[in-house]
mmCIF file of C-alpha atoms and ligand atoms in Angstrom:
data_model
loop_
_atom_site.group_PDB
_atom_site.id
_atom_site.type_symbol
_atom_site.label_atom_id
_atom_site.label_comp_id
_atom_site.label_asym_id
_atom_site.label_seq_id
_atom_site.Cartn_x
_atom_site.Cartn_y
_atom_site.Cartn_z
ATOM 1 C CA MET A 1 -5.742 19.988 -6.507
ATOM 2 C CA SER A 2 -3.122 20.339 -9.488
ATOM 3 C CA LEU A 3 -4.215 22.935 -12.600
ATOM 4 C CA LEU A 4 -4.456 19.372 -14.897
ATOM 5 C CA ALA A 5 -7.140 18.172 -12.996
ATOM 6 C CA MET A 6 -8.890 21.262 -13.336
ATOM 7 C CA PHE A 7 -9.405 20.523 -17.388
ATOM 8 C CA LYS A 8 -9.616 16.234 -16.853
ATOM 9 C CA SER A 9 -13.576 14.896 -16.598
ATOM 10 C CA VAL A 10 -14.615 12.466 -14.276
ATOM 11 C CA GLY A 11 -14.577 8.672 -15.539
ATOM 12 C CA PRO A 12 -17.471 5.775 -14.853
ATOM 13 C CA THR A 13 -17.070 5.385 -11.648
ATOM 14 C CA GLY A 14 -17.832 9.112 -10.708
ATOM 15 C CA PHE A 15 -13.656 9.451 -10.222
ATOM 16 C CA GLY A 16 -11.413 10.839 -12.292
ATOM 17 C CA TYR A 17 -7.482 12.859 -12.687
ATOM 18 C CA GLY A 18 -8.418 15.101 -9.347
ATOM 19 C CA SER A 19 -9.895 12.692 -7.307
ATOM 20 C CA THR A 20 -7.499 13.111 -3.900
ATOM 21 C CA ALA A 21 -7.986 8.867 -1.895
ATOM 22 C CA GLU A 22 -9.638 11.591 1.030
ATOM 23 C CA THR A 23 -12.443 12.057 -2.051
ATOM 24 C CA VAL A 24 -12.712 8.802 -2.892
ATOM 25 C CA THR A 25 -13.077 7.439 0.282
ATOM 26 C CA LYS A 26 -15.398 9.875 1.417
ATOM 27 C CA GLY A 27 -18.468 8.668 3.197
ATOM 28 C CA ILE A 28 -16.891 4.977 3.772
ATOM 29 C CA SER A 29 -15.976 3.417 7.303
ATOM 30 C CA LEU A 30 -13.034 1.658 7.307
ATOM 31 C CA LYS A 31 -13.791 0.273 10.874
ATOM 32 C CA GLY A 32 -12.700 -3.353 11.596
ATOM 33 C CA GLN A 33 -10.513 -3.264 8.146
ATOM 34 C CA THR A 34 -6.859 -4.245 8.424
ATOM 35 C CA ILE A 35 -4.791 -3.470 5.492
ATOM 36 C CA LEU A 36 -0.905 -3.271 4.856
ATOM 37 C CA VAL A 37 1.195 -0.814 2.927
ATOM 38 C CA THR A 38 4.481 -1.188 1.777
ATOM 39 C CA GLY A 39 6.803 2.124 1.573
ATOM 40 C CA CYS A 40 4.909 3.897 4.498
ATOM 41 C CA ASN A 41 7.149 6.347 5.143
ATOM 42 C CA SER A 42 7.211 8.461 1.979
ATOM 43 C CA GLY A 43 5.372 9.931 -0.943
ATOM 44 C CA ILE A 44 1.977 7.533 -2.525
ATOM 45 C CA GLY A 45 2.339 4.917 0.184
ATOM 46 C CA ALA A 46 2.432 8.004 3.575
ATOM 47 C CA GLU A 47 -0.781 9.691 1.652
ATOM 48 C CA THR A 48 -2.189 6.139 1.456
ATOM 49 C CA CYS A 49 -1.647 5.542 5.095
ATOM 50 C CA ARG A 50 -2.775 8.581 6.394
ATOM 51 C CA VAL A 51 -6.359 8.476 4.444
ATOM 52 C CA LEU A 52 -6.814 4.670 5.505
ATOM 53 C CA ALA A 53 -6.186 5.186 8.825
ATOM 54 C CA LEU A 54 -8.183 8.255 8.866
ATOM 55 C CA ARG A 55 -11.346 6.450 7.575
ATOM 56 C CA GLY A 56 -10.846 3.921 10.964
ATOM 57 C CA ALA A 57 -8.601 1.390 9.258
ATOM 58 C CA VAL A 58 -6.265 -0.614 11.608
ATOM 59 C CA VAL A 59 -3.135 0.399 8.819
ATOM 60 C CA LEU A 60 0.062 -1.746 8.708
ATOM 61 C CA GLY A 61 2.483 0.057 7.497
ATOM 62 C CA ALA A 62 5.675 -1.342 6.198
ATOM 63 C CA ALA A 63 8.648 0.533 6.072
ATOM 64 C CA ARG A 64 12.838 -0.313 5.534
ATOM 65 C CA THR A 65 13.781 -0.579 8.481
ATOM 66 C CA GLN A 66 11.327 -0.974 12.231
ATOM 67 C CA LYS A 67 12.279 2.782 13.020
ATOM 68 C CA LYS A 68 11.489 4.496 9.902
ATOM 69 C CA ALA A 69 8.213 2.199 10.297
ATOM 70 C CA GLU A 70 7.277 3.361 13.585
ATOM 71 C CA ALA A 71 8.320 6.875 12.785
ATOM 72 C CA ALA A 72 5.834 7.231 9.713
ATOM 73 C CA CYS A 73 3.189 5.155 11.720
ATOM 74 C CA ALA A 74 3.172 7.890 14.534
ATOM 75 C CA ARG A 75 2.021 10.502 12.406
ATOM 76 C CA PHE A 76 -0.855 8.621 10.601
ATOM 77 C CA PRO A 77 -4.361 9.644 12.775
ATOM 78 C CA GLY A 78 -5.162 6.845 14.127
ATOM 79 C CA SER A 79 -4.353 3.439 14.087
ATOM 80 C CA ALA A 80 -0.803 2.522 12.725
ATOM 81 C CA ILE A 81 1.775 -0.325 13.869
ATOM 82 C CA GLY A 82 4.819 0.012 12.077
ATOM 83 C CA TYR A 83 6.782 -3.616 10.615
ATOM 84 C CA ALA A 84 10.015 -3.700 9.096
ATOM 85 C CA CYS A 85 10.064 -4.913 5.836
ATOM 86 C CA GLU A 86 13.221 -4.438 3.447
ATOM 87 C CA LEU A 87 12.253 -6.126 -0.120
ATOM 88 C CA SER A 88 15.575 -6.554 -1.737
ATOM 89 C CA ASP A 89 16.442 -8.500 1.368
ATOM 90 C CA PRO A 90 14.972 -12.151 1.629
ATOM 91 C CA THR A 91 15.139 -12.508 5.132
ATOM 92 C CA SER A 92 13.615 -8.908 5.926
ATOM 93 C CA VAL A 93 10.281 -10.321 3.902
ATOM 94 C CA ARG A 94 10.080 -13.155 5.656
ATOM 95 C CA ASP A 95 10.126 -11.833 9.266
ATOM 96 C CA CYS A 96 7.663 -9.392 7.980
ATOM 97 C CA VAL A 97 5.569 -12.365 6.902
ATOM 98 C CA GLU A 98 5.923 -14.171 10.716
ATOM 99 C CA ALA A 99 5.893 -11.150 12.797
ATOM 100 C CA ILE A 100 2.445 -10.425 10.646
ATOM 101 C CA LYS A 101 1.435 -13.875 11.132
ATOM 102 C CA MET A 102 2.560 -13.963 14.851
ATOM 103 C CA ASP A 103 0.008 -11.040 15.454
ATOM 104 C CA LYS A 104 -2.346 -12.795 13.961
ATOM 105 C CA ARG A 105 -3.829 -9.968 12.003
ATOM 106 C CA ARG A 106 -6.000 -10.866 8.985
ATOM 107 C CA LEU A 107 -5.837 -8.434 6.033
ATOM 108 C CA ASP A 108 -8.393 -7.071 4.236
ATOM 109 C CA ALA A 109 -6.064 -5.447 1.991
ATOM 110 C CA ILE A 110 -2.584 -5.183 0.779
ATOM 111 C CA ILE A 111 -1.219 -2.147 -1.343
ATOM 112 C CA CYS A 112 2.193 -2.738 -2.147
ATOM 113 C CA ASN A 113 3.307 0.873 -3.010
ATOM 114 C CA ALA A 114 7.535 0.739 -2.341
ATOM 115 C CA GLY A 115 9.396 1.528 -5.075
ATOM 116 C CA ILE A 116 12.871 2.431 -6.588
ATOM 117 C CA MET A 117 13.294 3.643 -9.748
ATOM 118 C CA MET A 118 15.679 4.113 -12.914
ATOM 119 C CA LEU A 119 18.908 3.396 -10.526
ATOM 120 C CA PRO A 120 21.549 5.153 -13.033
ATOM 121 C CA LYS A 121 24.084 2.337 -12.931
ATOM 122 C CA LEU A 122 23.429 -1.224 -12.419
ATOM 123 C CA GLU A 123 22.566 -2.677 -9.388
ATOM 124 C CA LYS A 124 21.934 -6.297 -7.697
ATOM 125 C CA SER A 125 20.720 -7.905 -4.993
ATOM 126 C CA ASN A 126 21.292 -11.948 -4.410
ATOM 127 C CA GLY A 127 22.048 -11.738 -8.192
ATOM 128 C CA TYR A 128 19.418 -10.354 -9.879
ATOM 129 C CA GLU A 129 18.491 -6.629 -11.062
ATOM 130 C CA LEU A 130 17.560 -4.580 -8.083
ATOM 131 C CA GLN A 131 14.677 -3.051 -9.569
ATOM 132 C CA PHE A 132 12.917 -6.725 -10.841
ATOM 133 C CA PHE A 133 14.254 -7.526 -7.261
ATOM 134 C CA THR A 134 12.620 -4.980 -4.853
ATOM 135 C CA ASN A 135 9.818 -4.275 -6.971
ATOM 136 C CA HIS A 136 8.457 -7.485 -7.750
ATOM 137 C CA ILE A 137 10.540 -10.311 -6.489
ATOM 138 C CA GLY A 138 10.400 -9.074 -3.085
ATOM 139 C CA HIS A 139 6.757 -8.044 -3.055
ATOM 140 C CA PHE A 140 6.254 -11.491 -4.391
ATOM 141 C CA MET A 141 7.533 -12.813 -1.404
ATOM 142 C CA LEU A 142 5.429 -10.869 0.968
ATOM 143 C CA VAL A 143 1.821 -11.274 -1.153
ATOM 144 C CA THR A 144 2.759 -14.870 -1.008
ATOM 145 C CA GLY A 145 3.811 -15.447 2.432
ATOM 146 C CA LEU A 146 0.559 -13.205 3.703
ATOM 147 C CA LEU A 147 -1.994 -15.379 1.254
ATOM 148 C CA GLU A 148 -3.318 -17.713 4.347
ATOM 149 C CA GLN A 149 -3.625 -13.917 6.200
ATOM 150 C CA LEU A 150 -6.131 -12.325 3.669
ATOM 151 C CA THR A 151 -9.638 -12.270 4.371
ATOM 152 C CA GLU A 152 -12.642 -13.966 2.551
ATOM 153 C CA ARG A 153 -13.022 -10.790 0.529
ATOM 154 C CA ALA A 154 -9.184 -9.075 0.430
ATOM 155 C CA ARG A 155 -7.223 -7.241 -2.608
ATOM 156 C CA VAL A 156 -4.671 -6.915 -3.802
ATOM 157 C CA VAL A 157 -2.863 -3.982 -5.355
ATOM 158 C CA MET A 158 0.163 -3.589 -6.897
ATOM 159 C CA ILE A 159 0.929 0.137 -7.918
ATOM 160 C CA SER A 160 3.113 -0.189 -11.136
ATOM 161 C CA SER A 161 2.596 2.532 -13.703
ATOM 162 C CA ASP A 162 2.317 3.680 -17.109
ATOM 163 C CA LEU A 163 5.908 2.627 -17.465
ATOM 164 C CA HIS A 164 5.376 -0.790 -17.668
ATOM 165 C CA ALA A 165 4.657 0.124 -21.632
ATOM 166 C CA ARG A 166 8.851 0.576 -21.456
ATOM 167 C CA ALA A 167 8.972 -2.579 -20.496
ATOM 168 C CA PRO A 168 11.676 -4.672 -23.159
ATOM 169 C CA VAL A 169 9.648 -6.302 -25.907
ATOM 170 C CA GLY A 170 8.364 -10.119 -24.437
ATOM 171 C CA ALA A 171 7.929 -8.338 -21.498
ATOM 172 C CA ILE A 172 10.173 -9.627 -19.109
ATOM 173 C CA ASP A 173 13.658 -10.512 -20.293
ATOM 174 C CA PHE A 174 13.828 -13.857 -18.611
ATOM 175 C CA ASP A 175 17.907 -14.540 -20.240
ATOM 176 C CA ASN A 176 18.574 -11.423 -18.540
ATOM 177 C CA LEU A 177 17.488 -10.495 -15.038
ATOM 178 C CA SER A 178 20.807 -10.350 -13.946
ATOM 179 C CA GLY A 179 21.382 -7.504 -15.914
ATOM 180 C CA GLU A 180 24.288 -8.802 -16.646
ATOM 181 C CA LYS A 181 23.556 -8.887 -20.479
ATOM 182 C CA GLY A 182 22.956 -5.196 -21.140
ATOM 183 C CA TYR A 183 21.620 -3.059 -18.725
ATOM 184 C CA GLN A 184 19.385 0.880 -19.112
ATOM 185 C CA PRO A 185 17.681 1.918 -16.400
ATOM 186 C CA LEU A 186 14.217 2.756 -17.757
ATOM 187 C CA THR A 187 13.807 -0.350 -19.329
ATOM 188 C CA ALA A 188 14.937 -2.220 -15.906
ATOM 189 C CA TYR A 189 11.899 0.230 -14.338
ATOM 190 C CA GLY A 190 9.591 -0.671 -16.761
ATOM 191 C CA GLN A 191 10.211 -4.696 -16.750
ATOM 192 C CA SER A 192 10.050 -4.167 -12.660
ATOM 193 C CA LYS A 193 6.263 -2.798 -13.042
ATOM 194 C CA MET A 194 5.350 -4.769 -16.154
ATOM 195 C CA ALA A 195 6.331 -7.671 -13.613
ATOM 196 C CA ASN A 196 4.003 -6.061 -11.155
ATOM 197 C CA MET A 197 0.829 -5.840 -13.840
ATOM 198 C CA LEU A 198 1.479 -9.900 -14.605
ATOM 199 C CA PHE A 199 1.729 -10.492 -10.913
ATOM 200 C CA ALA A 200 -1.681 -9.064 -10.864
ATOM 201 C CA LYS A 201 -2.824 -10.822 -13.590
ATOM 202 C CA GLU A 202 -1.836 -14.067 -12.388
ATOM 203 C CA LEU A 203 -2.911 -13.318 -8.693
ATOM 204 C CA GLN A 204 -5.972 -12.565 -10.046
ATOM 205 C CA ARG A 205 -6.263 -16.116 -11.783
ATOM 206 C CA ARG A 206 -5.034 -17.954 -8.794
ATOM 207 C CA PHE A 207 -8.097 -16.309 -6.879
ATOM 208 C CA SER A 208 -10.691 -17.356 -9.455
ATOM 209 C CA GLY A 209 -13.506 -18.886 -7.500
ATOM 210 C CA THR A 210 -12.727 -16.855 -4.438
ATOM 211 C CA ALA A 211 -14.388 -13.149 -3.921
ATOM 212 C CA LYS A 212 -10.509 -12.602 -3.228
ATOM 213 C CA VAL A 213 -9.310 -9.810 -6.190
ATOM 214 C CA ALA A 214 -6.442 -8.060 -7.692
ATOM 215 C CA TYR A 215 -5.286 -4.651 -9.328
ATOM 216 C CA ALA A 216 -2.636 -3.094 -10.859
ATOM 217 C CA VAL A 217 -2.594 0.692 -11.107
ATOM 218 C CA HIS A 218 -1.282 3.581 -12.235
ATOM 219 C CA PRO A 219 -0.795 6.319 -9.859
ATOM 220 C CA GLY A 220 -0.244 8.990 -12.214
ATOM 221 C CA VAL A 221 2.479 11.455 -12.318
ATOM 222 C CA VAL A 222 3.474 13.061 -8.971
ATOM 223 C CA ASP A 223 6.383 14.688 -7.591
ATOM 224 C CA THR A 224 7.884 12.207 -4.523
ATOM 225 C CA ASN A 225 11.144 10.992 -3.498
ATOM 226 C CA LEU A 226 11.006 8.769 -6.816
ATOM 227 C CA ALA A 227 12.643 10.909 -8.977
ATOM 228 C CA ARG A 228 15.956 10.926 -6.515
ATOM 229 C CA ASN A 229 18.021 9.797 -9.040
ATOM 230 C CA MET A 230 16.623 11.518 -12.708
ATOM 231 C CA GLY A 231 19.478 14.409 -11.695
ATOM 232 C CA PRO A 232 19.438 17.683 -10.290
ATOM 233 C CA ILE A 233 18.061 19.628 -13.768
ATOM 234 C CA VAL A 234 14.861 17.317 -13.720
ATOM 235 C CA SER A 235 13.983 17.879 -10.188
ATOM 236 C CA VAL A 236 14.733 21.730 -10.579
ATOM 237 C CA LEU A 237 12.252 21.364 -13.558
ATOM 238 C CA VAL A 238 9.927 19.061 -11.360
ATOM 239 C CA LYS A 239 9.797 21.566 -8.685
ATOM 240 C CA ALA A 240 9.502 24.833 -10.710
ATOM 241 C CA ILE A 241 6.900 22.868 -12.913
ATOM 242 C CA GLY A 242 5.422 20.243 -11.249
ATOM 243 C CA PRO A 243 2.525 21.946 -9.257
ATOM 244 C CA LEU A 244 1.093 23.217 -12.825
ATOM 245 C CA PHE A 245 0.797 19.876 -14.692
ATOM 246 C CA LEU A 246 1.615 16.904 -11.925
ATOM 247 C CA LYS A 247 -0.860 14.821 -9.209
ATOM 248 C CA SER A 248 -0.530 16.433 -5.811
ATOM 249 C CA VAL A 249 0.237 13.321 -3.722
ATOM 250 C CA GLY A 250 -3.325 12.988 -2.576
ATOM 251 C CA GLU A 251 -4.720 12.682 -6.072
ATOM 252 C CA GLY A 252 -1.507 10.205 -6.738
ATOM 253 C CA ALA A 253 -2.730 7.809 -3.655
ATOM 254 C CA ALA A 254 -6.704 7.866 -4.598
ATOM 255 C CA THR A 255 -6.173 5.127 -7.272
ATOM 256 C CA GLY A 256 -4.562 2.537 -5.301
ATOM 257 C CA VAL A 257 -6.534 3.616 -2.483
ATOM 258 C CA PHE A 258 -9.844 3.621 -4.312
ATOM 259 C CA ALA A 259 -8.790 -0.405 -5.488
ATOM 260 C CA ALA A 260 -8.333 -1.003 -1.637
ATOM 261 C CA VAL A 261 -11.590 -0.074 -0.427
ATOM 262 C CA SER A 262 -13.667 1.022 -2.693
ATOM 263 C CA PRO A 263 -16.779 -1.010 -3.158
ATOM 264 C CA LYS A 264 -17.190 0.277 -6.932
ATOM 265 C CA ALA A 265 -13.939 -1.331 -7.558
ATOM 266 C CA SER A 266 -15.059 -4.386 -6.119
ATOM 267 C CA ARG A 267 -16.153 -6.008 -9.556
ATOM 268 C CA LEU A 268 -12.959 -4.822 -11.297
ATOM 269 C CA GLY A 269 -10.648 -7.637 -10.122
ATOM 270 C CA GLY A 270 -8.181 -8.098 -12.382
ATOM 271 C CA THR A 271 -8.100 -4.689 -14.678
ATOM 272 C CA TYR A 272 -5.486 -1.813 -14.987
ATOM 273 C CA LEU A 273 -6.459 1.325 -13.279
ATOM 274 C CA ALA A 274 -5.425 4.539 -13.334
ATOM 275 C CA ASP A 275 -7.537 7.459 -12.526
ATOM 276 C CA SER A 276 -9.571 5.442 -10.006
ATOM 277 C CA ASN A 277 -10.852 4.203 -13.554
ATOM 278 C CA VAL A 278 -10.192 1.115 -15.670
ATOM 279 C CA THR A 279 -7.345 1.680 -18.078
ATOM 280 C CA ARG A 280 -5.425 -0.489 -20.772
ATOM 281 C CA PRO A 281 -2.558 -1.762 -20.378
ATOM 282 C CA ARG A 282 0.458 -3.052 -22.548
ATOM 283 C CA LEU A 283 -1.108 -5.924 -24.554
ATOM 284 C CA ASP A 284 1.260 -8.223 -23.168
ATOM 285 C CA VAL A 285 -0.077 -7.725 -19.929
ATOM 286 C CA GLU A 286 -3.224 -10.065 -21.109
ATOM 287 C CA ASN A 287 -1.230 -12.963 -21.706
ATOM 288 C CA PRO A 288 -1.538 -15.209 -19.895
ATOM 289 C CA GLU A 289 1.667 -17.208 -20.675
ATOM 290 C CA ILE A 290 3.748 -14.611 -19.676
ATOM 291 C CA ALA A 291 2.512 -14.274 -16.408
ATOM 292 C CA GLY A 292 2.372 -17.956 -15.183
ATOM 293 C CA ARG A 293 5.757 -18.016 -16.849
ATOM 294 C CA LEU A 294 7.012 -15.052 -14.420
ATOM 295 C CA TRP A 295 5.135 -16.313 -11.705
ATOM 296 C CA ALA A 296 6.856 -19.664 -12.174
ATOM 297 C CA GLU A 297 10.226 -18.183 -12.332
ATOM 298 C CA SER A 298 9.574 -15.594 -9.160
ATOM 299 C CA GLU A 299 8.277 -18.922 -7.113
ATOM 300 C CA LYS A 300 12.097 -20.646 -8.393
ATOM 301 C CA ILE A 301 13.652 -18.044 -7.628
ATOM 302 C CA VAL A 302 12.995 -17.698 -4.062
ATOM 303 C CA ARG A 303 13.045 -21.385 -3.675
ATOM 304 C CA SER A 304 16.929 -20.723 -3.997
ATOM 305 C CA LEU A 305 17.164 -17.460 -1.467
HETATM 306 N N1 LIG B 401 5.295 9.395 -7.982
HETATM 307 C C1 LIG B 401 5.317 9.250 -9.558
HETATM 308 O O1 LIG B 401 4.981 9.663 -10.436
HETATM 309 C C2 LIG B 401 4.803 7.695 -9.621
HETATM 310 C C3 LIG B 401 4.272 7.475 -11.099
HETATM 311 C C4 LIG B 401 3.815 5.778 -11.597
HETATM 312 C C5 LIG B 401 4.355 5.207 -10.741
HETATM 313 N N2 LIG B 401 4.663 5.454 -9.380
HETATM 314 C C6 LIG B 401 4.748 4.143 -8.214
HETATM 315 O O2 LIG B 401 4.636 4.572 -6.786
HETATM 316 C C7 LIG B 401 4.966 3.713 -5.821
HETATM 317 C C8 LIG B 401 5.268 5.174 -4.684
HETATM 318 O O3 LIG B 401 6.493 5.817 -5.423
HETATM 319 P P1 LIG B 401 6.324 7.371 -5.009
HETATM 320 O O4 LIG B 401 6.376 7.951 -5.753
HETATM 321 O O5 LIG B 401 5.459 7.377 -3.423
HETATM 322 O O6 LIG B 401 7.711 7.291 -4.217
HETATM 323 P P2 LIG B 401 8.482 7.615 -2.864
HETATM 324 O O7 LIG B 401 8.259 8.736 -1.974
HETATM 325 O O8 LIG B 401 10.405 7.098 -3.355
HETATM 326 O O9 LIG B 401 8.245 6.272 -1.865
HETATM 327 C C9 LIG B 401 9.060 5.122 -2.419
HETATM 328 C C10 LIG B 401 8.602 3.966 -1.052
HETATM 329 O O10 LIG B 401 8.891 2.811 -1.022
HETATM 330 C C11 LIG B 401 10.238 2.838 -0.233
HETATM 331 N N3 LIG B 401 11.526 1.809 -0.403
HETATM 332 C C12 LIG B 401 12.134 1.977 -1.626
HETATM 333 N N4 LIG B 401 12.645 0.460 -1.683
HETATM 334 C C13 LIG B 401 12.514 0.208 -0.754
HETATM 335 C C14 LIG B 401 12.815 -0.817 -0.423
HETATM 336 N N5 LIG B 401 13.944 -2.070 -1.419
HETATM 337 N N6 LIG B 401 12.394 -1.994 0.400
HETATM 338 C C15 LIG B 401 11.231 -1.496 1.338
HETATM 339 N N7 LIG B 401 11.097 -0.058 0.829
HETATM 340 C C16 LIG B 401 11.466 0.479 -0.290
HETATM 341 C C17 LIG B 401 10.857 3.921 0.002
HETATM 342 O O11 LIG B 401 11.155 3.886 1.117
HETATM 343 P P3 LIG B 401 12.562 5.049 1.671
HETATM 344 O O12 LIG B 401 11.934 6.228 2.202
HETATM 345 O O13 LIG B 401 13.435 4.097 3.037
HETATM 346 O O14 LIG B 401 13.796 4.056 0.361
HETATM 347 C C18 LIG B 401 9.308 4.788 -0.382
HETATM 348 O O15 LIG B 401 8.990 4.284 1.270
HETATM 349 C C19 LIG B 401 6.541 2.571 -6.478
HETATM 350 O O16 LIG B 401 6.030 1.764 -6.725
HETATM 351 C C20 LIG B 401 6.640 3.633 -7.895
HETATM 352 O O17 LIG B 401 6.798 3.001 -8.880
HETATM 353 C C21 LIG B 401 5.242 6.489 -9.082
#
């Protein structure tokens, strides 16, 4: 447990900052459930898979390569099957969708966890800024490609971030999705995480009339490989004071796991969760016009790939 967790109270769900993926699933059997998790080989995603498998779910662990996915899945208790899914490569994402369909997997939940953060210099895939493409477009392709595989009460969980608040004015800079007209690492990361939030909102709207739900989640601040681009000073600082002030990886995995499987989350579809409780996102997340426009633009991009 992180030191900070000792001073934080729990929220209405009975969970809070210091809850871990193990505590939010205590007493829950996931036998018979199949859950797809992206980014299964590292950080929050690896802990998410471990705990879901521990509780009896069949975990489909996606990583950039088949080798990475299989190596990670071999470390989880219970049943875990590896799938290659390089989110910045449309062919790889389409192949992953096809493989899951071929294997006739029915999905009780998808946790879109994989992500990259604050690339120091502009990088692109298929003409689009790489964080937007990886964190949003890759997951958009994956989830929309698998909609028919979802079970009746399936849950889709987008691991976003409080840093969605650092997205540009207007939420998404639709005129600069390439990053060519100006690139700022934090703004670009914020925009990609804003896109995760808007995708969850629009998906929830499209699920209306069904028992399926979508959530966006802030996992908390955790010392993982995510900060690899932030330089050696940040890295040393995080190692020194991280255990005092940052969440443990178990605490970081809690909210996504809570959203994906807890009975307490079943009525919270369409919300933004942090510390396994509902919290408020930046105001423009609630604007259906922006979410609708992002969905239409994402479909256009995917058609062109
Ligand atoms: N850690 C935090 O403080 C924090 C705070 C807020 C939000 N988040 C969010 O939490 C999620 C998990 O991050 P983490 O902290 O666990 O970081 P992490 O340890 O770096 O894990 C990120 C995962 O995403 C995978 N990934 C990256 N690019 C990919 C691509 N192109 N295709 C497929 N997989 C890719 C990585 O694979 P490789 O190992 O092969 O690169 C890794 O498995 C991210 O979405 C992040 O934005 C984290």
